[in-house]
Short mmCIF file of C-alpha atoms and ligand atoms in Angstrom, two decimals:
data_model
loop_
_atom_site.label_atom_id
_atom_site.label_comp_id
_atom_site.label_asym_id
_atom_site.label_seq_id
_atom_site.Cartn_x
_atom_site.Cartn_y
_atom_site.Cartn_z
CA UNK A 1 -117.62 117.48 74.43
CA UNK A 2 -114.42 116.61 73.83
CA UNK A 3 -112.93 113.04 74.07
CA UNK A 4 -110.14 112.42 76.13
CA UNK A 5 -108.22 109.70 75.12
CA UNK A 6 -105.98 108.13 77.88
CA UNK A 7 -102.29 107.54 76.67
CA UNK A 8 -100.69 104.50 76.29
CA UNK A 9 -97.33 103.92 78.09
CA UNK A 10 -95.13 100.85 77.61
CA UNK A 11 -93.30 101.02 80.44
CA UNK A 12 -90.93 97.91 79.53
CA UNK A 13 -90.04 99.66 76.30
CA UNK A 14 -89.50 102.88 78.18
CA UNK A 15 -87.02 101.12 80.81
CA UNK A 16 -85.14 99.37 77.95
CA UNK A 17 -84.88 102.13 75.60
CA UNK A 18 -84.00 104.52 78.79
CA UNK A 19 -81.34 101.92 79.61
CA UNK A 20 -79.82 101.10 76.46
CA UNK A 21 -79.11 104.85 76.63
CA UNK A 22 -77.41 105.34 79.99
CA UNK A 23 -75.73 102.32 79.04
CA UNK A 24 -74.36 103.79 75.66
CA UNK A 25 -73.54 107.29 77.53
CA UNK A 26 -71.01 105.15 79.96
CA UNK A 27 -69.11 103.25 77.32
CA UNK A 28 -68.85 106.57 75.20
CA UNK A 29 -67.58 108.18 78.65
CA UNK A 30 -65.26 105.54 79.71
CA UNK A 31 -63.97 103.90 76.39
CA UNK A 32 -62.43 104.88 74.09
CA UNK A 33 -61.80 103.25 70.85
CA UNK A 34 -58.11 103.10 69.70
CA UNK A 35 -57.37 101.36 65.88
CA UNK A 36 -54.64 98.37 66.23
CA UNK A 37 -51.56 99.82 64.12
CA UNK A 38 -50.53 97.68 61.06
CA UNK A 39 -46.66 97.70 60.58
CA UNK A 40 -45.65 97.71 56.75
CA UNK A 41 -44.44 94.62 57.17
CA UNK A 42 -48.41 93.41 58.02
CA UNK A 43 -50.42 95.83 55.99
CA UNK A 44 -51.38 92.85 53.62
CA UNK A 45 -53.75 91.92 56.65
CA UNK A 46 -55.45 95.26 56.49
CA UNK A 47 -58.94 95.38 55.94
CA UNK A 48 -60.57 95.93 52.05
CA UNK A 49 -63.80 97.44 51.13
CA UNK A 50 -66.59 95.75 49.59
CA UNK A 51 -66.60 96.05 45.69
CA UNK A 52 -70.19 96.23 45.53
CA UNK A 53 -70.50 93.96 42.29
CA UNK A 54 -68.46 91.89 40.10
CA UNK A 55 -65.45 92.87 38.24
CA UNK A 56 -63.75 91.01 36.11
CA UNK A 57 -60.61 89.74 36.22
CA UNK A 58 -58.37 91.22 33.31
CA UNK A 59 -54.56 91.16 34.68
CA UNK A 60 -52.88 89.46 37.36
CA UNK A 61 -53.23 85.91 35.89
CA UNK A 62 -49.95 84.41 35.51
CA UNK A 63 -49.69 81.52 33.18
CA UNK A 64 -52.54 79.76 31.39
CA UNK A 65 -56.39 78.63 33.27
CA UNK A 66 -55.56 74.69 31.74
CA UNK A 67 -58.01 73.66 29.26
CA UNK A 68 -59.73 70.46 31.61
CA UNK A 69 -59.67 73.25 34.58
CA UNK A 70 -63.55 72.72 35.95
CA UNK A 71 -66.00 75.97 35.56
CA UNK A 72 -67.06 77.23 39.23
CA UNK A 73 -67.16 79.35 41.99
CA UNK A 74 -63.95 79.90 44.43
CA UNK A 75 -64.63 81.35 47.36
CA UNK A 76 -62.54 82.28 50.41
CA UNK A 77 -63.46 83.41 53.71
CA UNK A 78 -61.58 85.88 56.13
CA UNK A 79 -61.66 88.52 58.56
CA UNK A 80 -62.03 91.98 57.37
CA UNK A 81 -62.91 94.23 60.07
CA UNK A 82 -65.68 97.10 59.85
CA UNK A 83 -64.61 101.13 60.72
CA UNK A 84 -60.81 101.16 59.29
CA UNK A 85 -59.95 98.07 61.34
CA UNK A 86 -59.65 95.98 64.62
CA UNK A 87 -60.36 98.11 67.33
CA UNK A 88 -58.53 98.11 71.60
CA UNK A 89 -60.32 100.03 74.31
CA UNK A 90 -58.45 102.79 76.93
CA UNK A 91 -60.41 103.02 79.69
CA UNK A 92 -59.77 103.56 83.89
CA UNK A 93 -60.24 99.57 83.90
CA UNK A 94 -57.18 99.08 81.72
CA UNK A 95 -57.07 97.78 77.80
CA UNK A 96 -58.86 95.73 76.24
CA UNK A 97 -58.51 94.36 72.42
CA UNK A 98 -59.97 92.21 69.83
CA UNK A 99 -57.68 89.05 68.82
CA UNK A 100 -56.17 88.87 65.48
CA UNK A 101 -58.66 86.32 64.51
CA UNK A 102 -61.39 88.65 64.53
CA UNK A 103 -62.96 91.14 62.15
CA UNK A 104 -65.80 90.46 60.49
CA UNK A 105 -65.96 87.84 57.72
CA UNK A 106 -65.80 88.51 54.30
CA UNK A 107 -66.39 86.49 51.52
CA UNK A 108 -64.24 86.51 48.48
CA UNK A 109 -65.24 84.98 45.55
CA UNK A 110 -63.77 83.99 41.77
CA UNK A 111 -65.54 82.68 39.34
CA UNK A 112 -64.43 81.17 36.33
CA UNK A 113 -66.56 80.46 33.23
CA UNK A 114 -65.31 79.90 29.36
CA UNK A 115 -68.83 81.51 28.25
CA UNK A 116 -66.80 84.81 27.53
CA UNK A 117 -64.04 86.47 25.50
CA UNK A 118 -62.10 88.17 28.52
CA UNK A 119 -58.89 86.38 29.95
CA UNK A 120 -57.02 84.10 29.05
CA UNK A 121 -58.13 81.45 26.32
CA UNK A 122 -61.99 81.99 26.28
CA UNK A 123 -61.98 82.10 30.21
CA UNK A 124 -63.78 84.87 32.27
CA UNK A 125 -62.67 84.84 35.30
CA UNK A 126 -64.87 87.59 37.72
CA UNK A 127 -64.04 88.36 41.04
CA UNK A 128 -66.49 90.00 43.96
CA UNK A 129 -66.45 90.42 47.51
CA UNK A 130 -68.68 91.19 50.69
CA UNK A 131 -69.50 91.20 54.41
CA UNK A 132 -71.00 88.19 56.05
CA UNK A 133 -74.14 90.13 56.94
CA UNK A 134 -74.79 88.61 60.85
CA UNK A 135 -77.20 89.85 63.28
CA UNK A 136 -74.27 91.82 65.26
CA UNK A 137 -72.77 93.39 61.26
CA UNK A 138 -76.03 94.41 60.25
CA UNK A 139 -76.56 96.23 64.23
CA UNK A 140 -72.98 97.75 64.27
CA UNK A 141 -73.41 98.95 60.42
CA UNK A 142 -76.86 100.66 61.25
CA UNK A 143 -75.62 101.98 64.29
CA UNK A 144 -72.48 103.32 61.99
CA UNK A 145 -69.67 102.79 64.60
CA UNK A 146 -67.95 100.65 66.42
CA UNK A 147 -70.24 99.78 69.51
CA UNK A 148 -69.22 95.81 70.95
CA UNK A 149 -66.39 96.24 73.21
CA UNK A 150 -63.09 94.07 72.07
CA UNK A 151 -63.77 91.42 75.06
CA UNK A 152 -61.38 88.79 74.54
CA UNK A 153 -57.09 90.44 74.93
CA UNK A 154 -56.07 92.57 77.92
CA UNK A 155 -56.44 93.33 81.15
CA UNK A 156 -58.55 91.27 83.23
CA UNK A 157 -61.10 93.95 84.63
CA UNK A 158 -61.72 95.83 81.19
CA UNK A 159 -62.33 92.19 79.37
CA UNK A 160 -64.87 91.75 82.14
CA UNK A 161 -66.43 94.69 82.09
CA UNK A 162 -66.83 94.73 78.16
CA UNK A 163 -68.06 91.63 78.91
CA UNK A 164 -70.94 92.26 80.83
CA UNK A 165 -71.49 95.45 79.16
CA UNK A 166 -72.10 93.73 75.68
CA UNK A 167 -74.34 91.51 76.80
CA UNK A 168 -76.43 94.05 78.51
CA UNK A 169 -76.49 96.35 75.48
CA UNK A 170 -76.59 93.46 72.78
CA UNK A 171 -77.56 90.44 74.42
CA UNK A 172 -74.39 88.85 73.38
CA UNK A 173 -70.98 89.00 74.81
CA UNK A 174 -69.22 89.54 71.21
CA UNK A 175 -69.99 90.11 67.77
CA UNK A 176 -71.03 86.96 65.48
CA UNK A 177 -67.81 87.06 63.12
CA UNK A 178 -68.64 84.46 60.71
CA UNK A 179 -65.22 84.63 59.11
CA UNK A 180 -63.74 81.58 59.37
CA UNK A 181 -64.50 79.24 56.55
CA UNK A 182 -67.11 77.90 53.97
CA UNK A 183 -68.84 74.94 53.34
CA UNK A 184 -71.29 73.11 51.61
CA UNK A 185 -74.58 70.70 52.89
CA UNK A 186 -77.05 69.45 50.93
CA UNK A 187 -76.22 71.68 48.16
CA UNK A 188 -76.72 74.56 50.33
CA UNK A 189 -73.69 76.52 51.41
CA UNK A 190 -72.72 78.34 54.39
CA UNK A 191 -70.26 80.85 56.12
CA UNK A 192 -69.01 80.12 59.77
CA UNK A 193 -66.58 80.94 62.35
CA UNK A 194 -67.17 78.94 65.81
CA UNK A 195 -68.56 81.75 68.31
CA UNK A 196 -71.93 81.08 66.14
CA UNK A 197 -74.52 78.86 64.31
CA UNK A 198 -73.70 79.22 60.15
CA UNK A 199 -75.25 82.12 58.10
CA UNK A 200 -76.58 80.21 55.15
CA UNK A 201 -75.29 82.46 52.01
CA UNK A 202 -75.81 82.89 48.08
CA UNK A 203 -72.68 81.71 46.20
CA UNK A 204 -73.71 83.99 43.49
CA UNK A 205 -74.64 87.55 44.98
CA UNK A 206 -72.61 86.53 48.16
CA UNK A 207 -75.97 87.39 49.94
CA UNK A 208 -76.32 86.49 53.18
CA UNK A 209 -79.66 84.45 53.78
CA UNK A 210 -79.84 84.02 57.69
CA UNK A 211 -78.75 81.95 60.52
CA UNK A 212 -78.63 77.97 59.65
CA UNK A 213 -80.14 76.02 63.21
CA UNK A 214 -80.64 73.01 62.00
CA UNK A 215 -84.44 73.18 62.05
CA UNK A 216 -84.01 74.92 65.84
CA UNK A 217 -81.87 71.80 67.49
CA UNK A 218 -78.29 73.38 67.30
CA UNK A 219 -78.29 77.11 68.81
CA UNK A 220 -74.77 76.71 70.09
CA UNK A 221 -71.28 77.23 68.89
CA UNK A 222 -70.53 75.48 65.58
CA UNK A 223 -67.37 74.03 64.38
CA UNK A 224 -65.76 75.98 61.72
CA UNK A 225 -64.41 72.50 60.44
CA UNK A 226 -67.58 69.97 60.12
CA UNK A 227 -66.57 66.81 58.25
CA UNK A 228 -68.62 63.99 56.20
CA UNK A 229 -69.07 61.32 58.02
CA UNK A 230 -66.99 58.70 55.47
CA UNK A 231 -70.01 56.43 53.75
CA UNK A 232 -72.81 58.51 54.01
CA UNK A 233 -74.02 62.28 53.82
CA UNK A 234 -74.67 63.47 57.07
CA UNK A 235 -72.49 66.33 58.80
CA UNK A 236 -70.53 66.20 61.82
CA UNK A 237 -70.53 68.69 64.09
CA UNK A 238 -68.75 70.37 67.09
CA UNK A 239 -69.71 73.09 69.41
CA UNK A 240 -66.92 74.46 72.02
CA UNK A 241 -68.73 76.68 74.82
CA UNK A 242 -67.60 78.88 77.31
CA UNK A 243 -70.37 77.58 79.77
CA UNK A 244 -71.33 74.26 80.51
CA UNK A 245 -71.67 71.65 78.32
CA UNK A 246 -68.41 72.71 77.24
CA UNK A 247 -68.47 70.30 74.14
CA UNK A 248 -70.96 68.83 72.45
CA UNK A 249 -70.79 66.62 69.21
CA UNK A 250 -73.66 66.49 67.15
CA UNK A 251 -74.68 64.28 63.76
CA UNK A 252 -76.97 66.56 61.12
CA UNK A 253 -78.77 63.93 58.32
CA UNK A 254 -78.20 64.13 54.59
CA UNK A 255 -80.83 66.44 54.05
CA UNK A 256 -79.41 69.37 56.87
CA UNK A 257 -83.09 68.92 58.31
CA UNK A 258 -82.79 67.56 61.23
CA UNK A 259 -79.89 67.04 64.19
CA UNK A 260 -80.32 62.83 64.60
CA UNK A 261 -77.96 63.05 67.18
CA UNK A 262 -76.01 64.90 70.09
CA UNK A 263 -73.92 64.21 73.03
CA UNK A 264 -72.32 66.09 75.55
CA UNK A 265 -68.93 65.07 76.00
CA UNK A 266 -68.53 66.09 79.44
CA UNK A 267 -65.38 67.92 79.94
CA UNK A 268 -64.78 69.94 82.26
CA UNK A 269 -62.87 72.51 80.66
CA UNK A 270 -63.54 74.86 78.08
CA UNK A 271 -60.84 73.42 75.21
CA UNK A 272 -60.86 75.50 71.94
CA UNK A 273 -60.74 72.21 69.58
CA UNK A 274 -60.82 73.77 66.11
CA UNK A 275 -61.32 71.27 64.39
CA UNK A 276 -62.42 67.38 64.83
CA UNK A 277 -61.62 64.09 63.33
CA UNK A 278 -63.60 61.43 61.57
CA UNK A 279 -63.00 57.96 60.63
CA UNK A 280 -64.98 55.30 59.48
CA UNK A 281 -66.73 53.97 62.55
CA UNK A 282 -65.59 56.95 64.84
CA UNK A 283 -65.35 60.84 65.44
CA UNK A 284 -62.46 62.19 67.35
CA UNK A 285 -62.07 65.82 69.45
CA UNK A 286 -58.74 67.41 70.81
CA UNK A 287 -58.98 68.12 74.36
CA UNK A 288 -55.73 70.00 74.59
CA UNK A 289 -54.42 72.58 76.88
CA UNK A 290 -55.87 75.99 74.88
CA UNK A 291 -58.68 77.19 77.13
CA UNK A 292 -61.57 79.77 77.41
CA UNK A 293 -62.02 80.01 81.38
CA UNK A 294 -64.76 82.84 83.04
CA UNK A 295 -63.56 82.11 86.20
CA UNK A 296 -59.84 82.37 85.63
CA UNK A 297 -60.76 85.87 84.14
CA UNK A 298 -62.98 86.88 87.37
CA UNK A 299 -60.05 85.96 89.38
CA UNK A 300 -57.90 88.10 87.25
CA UNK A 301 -56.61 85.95 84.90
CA UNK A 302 -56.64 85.75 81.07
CA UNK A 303 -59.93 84.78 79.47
CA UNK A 304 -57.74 82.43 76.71
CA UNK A 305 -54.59 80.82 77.82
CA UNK A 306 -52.44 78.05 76.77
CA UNK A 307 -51.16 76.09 79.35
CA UNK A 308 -47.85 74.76 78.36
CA UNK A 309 -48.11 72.15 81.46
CA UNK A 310 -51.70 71.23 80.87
CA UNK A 311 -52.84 67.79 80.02
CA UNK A 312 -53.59 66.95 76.62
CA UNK A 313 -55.81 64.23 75.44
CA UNK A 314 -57.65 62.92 72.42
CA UNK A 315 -61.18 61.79 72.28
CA UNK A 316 -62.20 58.53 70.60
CA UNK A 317 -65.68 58.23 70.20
CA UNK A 318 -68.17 55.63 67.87
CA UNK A 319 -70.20 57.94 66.03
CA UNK A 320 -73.37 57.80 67.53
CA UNK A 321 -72.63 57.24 71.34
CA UNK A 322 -72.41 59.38 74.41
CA UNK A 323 -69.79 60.61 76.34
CA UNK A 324 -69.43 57.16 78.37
CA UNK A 325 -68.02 55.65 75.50
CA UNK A 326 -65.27 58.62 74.45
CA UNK A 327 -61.67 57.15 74.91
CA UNK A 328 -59.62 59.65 76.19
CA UNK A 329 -55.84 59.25 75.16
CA UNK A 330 -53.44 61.12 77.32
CA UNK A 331 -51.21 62.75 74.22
CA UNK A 332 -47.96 65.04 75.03
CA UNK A 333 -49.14 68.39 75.76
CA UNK A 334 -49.35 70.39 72.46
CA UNK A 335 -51.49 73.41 70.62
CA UNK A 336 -53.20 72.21 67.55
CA UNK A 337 -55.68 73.59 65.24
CA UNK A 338 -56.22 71.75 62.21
CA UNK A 339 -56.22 67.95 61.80
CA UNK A 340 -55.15 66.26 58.12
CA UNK A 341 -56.59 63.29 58.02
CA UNK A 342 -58.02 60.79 60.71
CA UNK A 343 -58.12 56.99 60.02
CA UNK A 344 -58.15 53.34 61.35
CA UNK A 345 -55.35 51.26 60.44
CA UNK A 346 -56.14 47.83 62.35
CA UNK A 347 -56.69 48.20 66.09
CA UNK A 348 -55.66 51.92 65.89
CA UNK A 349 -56.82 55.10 64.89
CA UNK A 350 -54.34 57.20 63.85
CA UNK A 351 -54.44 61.34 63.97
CA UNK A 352 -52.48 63.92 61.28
CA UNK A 353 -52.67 67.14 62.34
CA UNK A 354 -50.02 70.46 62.08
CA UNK A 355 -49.01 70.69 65.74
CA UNK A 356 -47.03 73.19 67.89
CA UNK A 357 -45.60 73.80 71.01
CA UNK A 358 -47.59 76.97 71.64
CA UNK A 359 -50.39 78.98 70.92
CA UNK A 360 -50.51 81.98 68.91
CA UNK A 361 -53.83 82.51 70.30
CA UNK A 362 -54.47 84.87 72.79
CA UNK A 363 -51.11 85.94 71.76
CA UNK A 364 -48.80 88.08 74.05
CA UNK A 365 -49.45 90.01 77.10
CA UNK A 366 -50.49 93.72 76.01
CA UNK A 367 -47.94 94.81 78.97
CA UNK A 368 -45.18 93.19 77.34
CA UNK A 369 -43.38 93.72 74.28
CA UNK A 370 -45.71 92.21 71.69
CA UNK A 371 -44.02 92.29 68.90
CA UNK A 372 -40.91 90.67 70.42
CA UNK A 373 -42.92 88.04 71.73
CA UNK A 374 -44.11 87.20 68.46
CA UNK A 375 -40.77 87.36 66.72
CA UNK A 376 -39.23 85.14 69.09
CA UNK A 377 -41.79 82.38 69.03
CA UNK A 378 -41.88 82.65 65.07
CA UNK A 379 -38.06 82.74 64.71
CA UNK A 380 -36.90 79.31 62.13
CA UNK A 381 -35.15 77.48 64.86
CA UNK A 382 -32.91 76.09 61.92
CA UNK A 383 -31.26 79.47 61.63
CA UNK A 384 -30.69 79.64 65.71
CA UNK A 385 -26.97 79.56 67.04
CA UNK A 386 -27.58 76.70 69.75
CA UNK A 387 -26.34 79.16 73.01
CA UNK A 388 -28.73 81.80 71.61
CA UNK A 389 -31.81 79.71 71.67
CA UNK A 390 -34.43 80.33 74.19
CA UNK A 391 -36.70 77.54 75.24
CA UNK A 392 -39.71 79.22 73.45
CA UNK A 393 -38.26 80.07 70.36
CA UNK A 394 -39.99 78.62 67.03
CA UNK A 395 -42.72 77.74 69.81
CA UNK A 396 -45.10 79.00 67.00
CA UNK A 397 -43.97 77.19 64.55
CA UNK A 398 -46.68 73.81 63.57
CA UNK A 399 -45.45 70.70 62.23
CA UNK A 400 -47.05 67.78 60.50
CA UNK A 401 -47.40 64.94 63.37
CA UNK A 402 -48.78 61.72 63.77
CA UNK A 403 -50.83 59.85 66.68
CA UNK A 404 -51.46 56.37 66.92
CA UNK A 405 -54.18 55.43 69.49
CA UNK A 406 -54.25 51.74 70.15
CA UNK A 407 -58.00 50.64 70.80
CA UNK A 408 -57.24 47.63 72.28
CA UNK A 409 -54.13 48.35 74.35
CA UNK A 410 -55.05 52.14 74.71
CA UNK A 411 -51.39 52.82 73.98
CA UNK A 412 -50.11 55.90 72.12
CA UNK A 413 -47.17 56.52 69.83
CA UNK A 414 -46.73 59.78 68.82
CA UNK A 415 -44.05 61.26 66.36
CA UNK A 416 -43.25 63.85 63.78
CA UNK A 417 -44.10 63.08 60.16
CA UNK A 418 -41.94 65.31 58.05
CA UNK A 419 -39.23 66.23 60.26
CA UNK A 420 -39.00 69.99 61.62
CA UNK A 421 -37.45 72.31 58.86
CA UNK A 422 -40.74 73.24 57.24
CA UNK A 423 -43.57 74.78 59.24
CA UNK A 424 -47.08 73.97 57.87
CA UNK A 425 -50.43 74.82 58.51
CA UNK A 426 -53.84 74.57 56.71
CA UNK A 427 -53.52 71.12 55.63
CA UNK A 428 -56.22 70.04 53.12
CA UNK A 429 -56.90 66.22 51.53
CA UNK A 430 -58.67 65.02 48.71
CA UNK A 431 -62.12 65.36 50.48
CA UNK A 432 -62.89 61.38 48.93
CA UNK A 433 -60.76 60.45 51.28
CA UNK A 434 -61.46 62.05 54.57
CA UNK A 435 -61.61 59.20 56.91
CA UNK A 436 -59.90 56.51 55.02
CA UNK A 437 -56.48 55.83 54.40
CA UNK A 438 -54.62 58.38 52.61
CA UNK A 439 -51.16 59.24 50.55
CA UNK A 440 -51.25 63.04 49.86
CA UNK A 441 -52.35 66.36 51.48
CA UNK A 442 -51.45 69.92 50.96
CA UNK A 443 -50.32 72.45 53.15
CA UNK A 444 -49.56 75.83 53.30
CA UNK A 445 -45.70 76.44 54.00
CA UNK A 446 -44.48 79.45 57.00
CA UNK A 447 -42.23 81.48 55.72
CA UNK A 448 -40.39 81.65 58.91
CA UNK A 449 -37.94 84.55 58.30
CA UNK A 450 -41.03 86.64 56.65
CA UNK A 451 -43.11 85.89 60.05
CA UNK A 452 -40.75 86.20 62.40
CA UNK A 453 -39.65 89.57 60.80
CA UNK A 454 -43.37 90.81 60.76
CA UNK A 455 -45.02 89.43 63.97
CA UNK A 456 -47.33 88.03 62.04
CA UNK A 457 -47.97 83.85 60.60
CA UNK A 458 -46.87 84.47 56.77
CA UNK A 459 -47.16 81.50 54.43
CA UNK A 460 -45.07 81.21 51.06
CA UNK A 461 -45.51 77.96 49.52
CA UNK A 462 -47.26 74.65 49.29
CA UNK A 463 -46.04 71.22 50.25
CA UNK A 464 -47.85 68.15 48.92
FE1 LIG B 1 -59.28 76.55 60.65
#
């Protein structure tokens, strides 16, 4: 007699897979995918492919590697988006697009050796590329086109709806872009941009090795700026959210095993600090007026927005307290992403940072005339005939500045450092002195008549 064997049904897996496909059906049916036009003037931002391997490096080097130059690894990190480029939506809800910050990272890497007889004066110098493999790459690459929704820029009701339709198809309401920058603990090294905990990654192949938690205590947002804390080894962190707690500090130990400390800092905004300060006995966080709001965008607002009126404040914290011991300093109201240096100098602590007056993040409203917007707010304001200047122009435009927050008195002095006619971004010190006292930094110089020609942030030079 013959056996009948009953059949098995997973009915969850059924549902899910069943839904994943309706789902899919409606964004093919009511998005479309449109690429974001490069101008010639910004085609150097265009995407690359990976290489695949090392090449090396036989032309292109101007001058001579110096003989005391240290053998090592150079690497860069940067967005590089997948499928030809960053990607807006058309759909009956309106547009949506992906900021210029996104794209998914990729790593670029030089390394120089003198164990060879390419190059220059016994130096080989190899060069190699590739993708930040995160969770969301390695999904969109297997699934071999574009499927997140852009779900930051546009209009209100297609950001929302991209949204919510990410995180029911993915789980996640945007791709992990891990494209910001690279760093180093405990002689591992990592990739990171903020929406996501590190990918841990192989300076060598340029692997990617998996997500870095901290031993499962940090599965939050992670700075793309962590700093030594000056006199010892451990990390400090920051993690911006878009939901409650909106920013929380944490302390990782020497050995990146284990988060000895974390505190929520209470705000109650969502501020997009970049980047935070340390000094010797204290950490420091911007609280200024760039913000990530869910309601504003429910009510029909923009998810980002700088507030040009907003209150602006920095954070003063000793290292290892909670939130009812941050210091808030009420500072001018300002847009700043990257600090230079943070120190004490008697009873202050004093702040160096490349500020502006605006925010070139979300950037302009797709319903206006983008480019125009850009050019304005980029223009050198040096080269402006004073009745032709409007009160944005150069907005864009960061400066080195200076805070001094008085501990005892809780006064603030705040000025410029270097005066206005250079524009400067990217600041980096000798990393012996991060905390302490310092003399010199580096920046990168805006080429002001270059950006505001292009619509786009171009640097030409360094200042030290
Ligand atoms: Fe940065």
């Amino acid at each position: 007699m013959e056996q009948v064997i009953p059949m098995q049904i997973d009915v969850t897996k059924t549902f899910k897979n069943t839904s994943v496909k309706v789902l899919d059906f409606l964004v093919d049916s009511m998005f479309e995918f449109v690429d974001q036009e490069f101008l010639p003037s910004q085609s150097n931002f265009g995407p690359v492919n990976e290489l695949g391997g090392e090449v090396a490096v036989t032309s292109g080097i101007r001058g001579k590697i110096p003989d005391d130059f240290p053998e090592g690894i150079y690497i860069r990190n940067g967005p590089n988006p997948l499928f030809g480029g960053l990607k807006s939506t058309r759909s009956v809800l309106g547009k949506s697009s992906h900021l210029w910050i996104e794209g998914e990272g990729m790593l670029h890497a030089l390394y120089f050796s003198r164990d060879g007889d390419v190059g220059d004066g016994g130096w080989t110098v190899q060069y190699n590329n590739r993708h930040v493999e995160t969770e969301t790459f390695k999904l969109e690459k297997q699934r071999n086109k574009p499927s997140f929704l852009p779900a930051i820029g546009g209009d209100p009701p297609a950001i929302l709806s991209a949204y919510l339709l990410n995180l029911l198809r993915f789980g996640k309401v945007n791709k992990y872009l891990s494209n910001t920058n690279v760093f180093e603990h405990s002689g591992k090294f990592y990739s990171i941009a903020e929406n996501h905990i590190p990918q841990e990654i192989d300076i060598i192949t340029l692997e990617t090795l998996g997500n870095w938690d901290v031993s499962g205590a940090w599965n939050r947002p992670f700075t793309s700026h962590p700093k030594r804390a000056p006199g010892s080894e451990e990390l400090i962190i920051l993690g911006v959210d878009e939901v409650k707690p909106f920013m929380e500090i944490g302390i990782i130990s020497a050995d990146g095993k284990e988060l000895i400390h974390k505190a929520d800092l209470k705000l109650n905004r969502c501020s997009l600090c970049h980047e935070l300060g340390v000094t010797e006995r204290y950490n420091v966080i911007m609280d200024f007026p760039l913000t990530l709001d869910i309601n504003r965008l429910v009510n029909g607002g923009p998810l980002v927005e700088y507030n040009h009126e907003g209150y602006a404040r920095i954070g003063v914290m000793p290292r290892y307290v909670d939130a009812d011991s941050v210091r808030l300093f009420k500072v001018e109201p300002n847009c700043t992403f990257h600090i230079i240096n943070s120190f004490e100098d008697g009873d202050e602590v004093v702040v160096w940072a490349c500020k502006a007056l605006d925010s070139v993040i979300p950037g302009p409203d797709m319903a206006l005339n983008q480019f125009g917007w850009l050019r304005r707010k980029l223009k050198p304001t040096s080269t402006s005939k004073e009745n032709d200047i409007s009160p944005d122009e150069g907005n864009l435009l960061s400066h080195a500045y200076e805070w001094r927050l008085n501990m005892q008195s809780g006064e603030v002095n705040e000025k410029y450092l270097t005066g206005k006619r250079l524009s400067m971004d990217f600041p980096m010190i000798n990393g012996a002195f991060s905390g302490y006292k310092n003399r010199y930094g580096d920046a990168q110089v805006v080429d002001s008549v270059a950006s505001s020609a292009s619509g786009m942030l171009k640097y030409s030079g360094l200042a030290l």
